[in-house]
Tab-separated table of C-alpha atoms in Angstrom:
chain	number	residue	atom	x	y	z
A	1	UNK	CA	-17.684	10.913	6.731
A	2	UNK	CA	-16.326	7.781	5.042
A	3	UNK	CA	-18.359	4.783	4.703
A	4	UNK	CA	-19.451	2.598	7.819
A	5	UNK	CA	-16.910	-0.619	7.865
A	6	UNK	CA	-19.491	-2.693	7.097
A	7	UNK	CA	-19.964	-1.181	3.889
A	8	UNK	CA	-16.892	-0.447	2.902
A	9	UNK	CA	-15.194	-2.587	0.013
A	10	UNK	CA	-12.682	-2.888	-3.092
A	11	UNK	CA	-13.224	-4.040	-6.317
A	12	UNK	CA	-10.544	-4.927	-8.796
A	13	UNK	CA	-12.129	-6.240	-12.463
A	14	UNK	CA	-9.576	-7.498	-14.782
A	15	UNK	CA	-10.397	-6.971	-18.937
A	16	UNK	CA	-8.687	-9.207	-21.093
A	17	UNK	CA	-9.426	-7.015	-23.919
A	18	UNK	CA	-7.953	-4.131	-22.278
A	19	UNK	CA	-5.439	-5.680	-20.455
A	20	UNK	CA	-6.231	-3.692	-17.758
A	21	UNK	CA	-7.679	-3.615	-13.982
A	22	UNK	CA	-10.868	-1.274	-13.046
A	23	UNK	CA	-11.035	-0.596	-10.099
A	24	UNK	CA	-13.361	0.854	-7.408
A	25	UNK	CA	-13.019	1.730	-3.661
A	26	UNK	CA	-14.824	2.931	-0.522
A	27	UNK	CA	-11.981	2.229	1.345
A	28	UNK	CA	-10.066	5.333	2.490
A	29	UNK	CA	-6.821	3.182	3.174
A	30	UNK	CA	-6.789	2.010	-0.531
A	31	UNK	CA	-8.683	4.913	-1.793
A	32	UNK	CA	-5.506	7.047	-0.766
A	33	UNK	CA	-3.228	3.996	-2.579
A	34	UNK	CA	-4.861	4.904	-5.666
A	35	UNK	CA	-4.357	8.277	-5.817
A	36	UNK	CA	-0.479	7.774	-5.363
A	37	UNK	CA	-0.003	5.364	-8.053
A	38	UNK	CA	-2.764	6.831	-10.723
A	39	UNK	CA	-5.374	9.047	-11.434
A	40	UNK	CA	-8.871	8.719	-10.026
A	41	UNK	CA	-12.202	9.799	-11.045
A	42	UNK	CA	-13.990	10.531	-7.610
A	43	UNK	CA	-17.557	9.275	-7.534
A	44	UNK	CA	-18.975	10.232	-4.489
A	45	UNK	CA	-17.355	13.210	-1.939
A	46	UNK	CA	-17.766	14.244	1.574
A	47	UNK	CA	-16.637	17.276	3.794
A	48	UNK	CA	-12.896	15.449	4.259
A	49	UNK	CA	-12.310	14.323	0.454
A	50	UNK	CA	-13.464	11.188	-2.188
A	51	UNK	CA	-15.986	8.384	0.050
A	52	UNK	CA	-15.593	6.877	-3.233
A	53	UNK	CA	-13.802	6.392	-6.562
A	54	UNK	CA	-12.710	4.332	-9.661
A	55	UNK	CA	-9.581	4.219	-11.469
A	56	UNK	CA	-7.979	2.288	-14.279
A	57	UNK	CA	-4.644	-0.084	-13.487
A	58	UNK	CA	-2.192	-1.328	-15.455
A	59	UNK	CA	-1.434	-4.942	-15.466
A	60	UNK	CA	1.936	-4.163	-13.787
A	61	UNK	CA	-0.187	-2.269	-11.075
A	62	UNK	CA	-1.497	-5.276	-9.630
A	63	UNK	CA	0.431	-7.861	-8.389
A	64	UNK	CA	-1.094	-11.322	-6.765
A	65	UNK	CA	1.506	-13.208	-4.289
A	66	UNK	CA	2.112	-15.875	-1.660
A	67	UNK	CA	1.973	-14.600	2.014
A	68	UNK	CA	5.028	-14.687	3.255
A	69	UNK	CA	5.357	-17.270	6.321
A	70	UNK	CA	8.731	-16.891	8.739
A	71	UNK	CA	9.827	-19.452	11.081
A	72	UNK	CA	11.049	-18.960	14.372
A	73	UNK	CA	14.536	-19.164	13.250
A	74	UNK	CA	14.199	-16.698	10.003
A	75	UNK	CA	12.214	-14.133	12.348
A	76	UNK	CA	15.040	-14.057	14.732
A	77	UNK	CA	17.835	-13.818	12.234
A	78	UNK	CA	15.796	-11.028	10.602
A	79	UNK	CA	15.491	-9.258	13.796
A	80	UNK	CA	18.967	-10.132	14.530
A	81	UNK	CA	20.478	-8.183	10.960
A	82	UNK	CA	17.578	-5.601	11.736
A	83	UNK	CA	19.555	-4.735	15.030
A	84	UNK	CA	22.986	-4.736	13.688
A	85	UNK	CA	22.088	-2.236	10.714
A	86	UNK	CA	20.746	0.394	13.684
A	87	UNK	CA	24.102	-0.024	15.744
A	88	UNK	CA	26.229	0.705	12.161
A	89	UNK	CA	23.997	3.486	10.986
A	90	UNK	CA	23.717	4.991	14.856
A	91	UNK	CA	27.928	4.510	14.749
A	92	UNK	CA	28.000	6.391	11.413
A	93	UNK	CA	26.067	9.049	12.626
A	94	UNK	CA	27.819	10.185	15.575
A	95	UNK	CA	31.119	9.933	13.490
A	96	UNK	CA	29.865	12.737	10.963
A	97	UNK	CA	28.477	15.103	13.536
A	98	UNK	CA	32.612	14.378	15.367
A	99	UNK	CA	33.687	16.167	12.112
């Protein structure tokens, strides 16, 4: 059983030297991140997979930005385009299953 939430954490260490992230993770949401974009070495295991592991990033791995902040306005013209793109791909749809 994974760690209790309390407990669980991330750690990202940057090297200079290296020019490269270590990292380590109790988290099973970024724990499973990891495994997708590198390889791991598991630390600590359980009955459903790694409670635990570290891994070695790239500098391109790891980005750092600005949370993105809508307005009204922007949300609705997203939504707006959002809605639009469903009714063109529905309409495409139904004219390839005609033929």
């Amino acid at each position: 059983m994974a760690y209790p939430k309390t407990e669980q954490e991330t750690v990202l260490v940057y090297e200079a030297e290296s020019n490269a992230w270590n990292a380590y993770s109790t988290v099973p949401k970024h724990i499973r991140k990891l495994q997708a974009i590198t390889q791991v070495t598991v630390v600590e295991t359980d009955d459903y997979g790694p409670k635990a592991v570290r891994a070695l990033l790239t500098e391109k791995q790891v980005r750092m930005v600005a949370e993105r902040k809508l307005t009204d306005e922007q949300r609705q013209a997203m939504a707006k385009r959002m809605r639009e793109r469903r009714v063109n791909i529905d309409s495409t749809v139904e004219n390839t299953n005609e033929d």
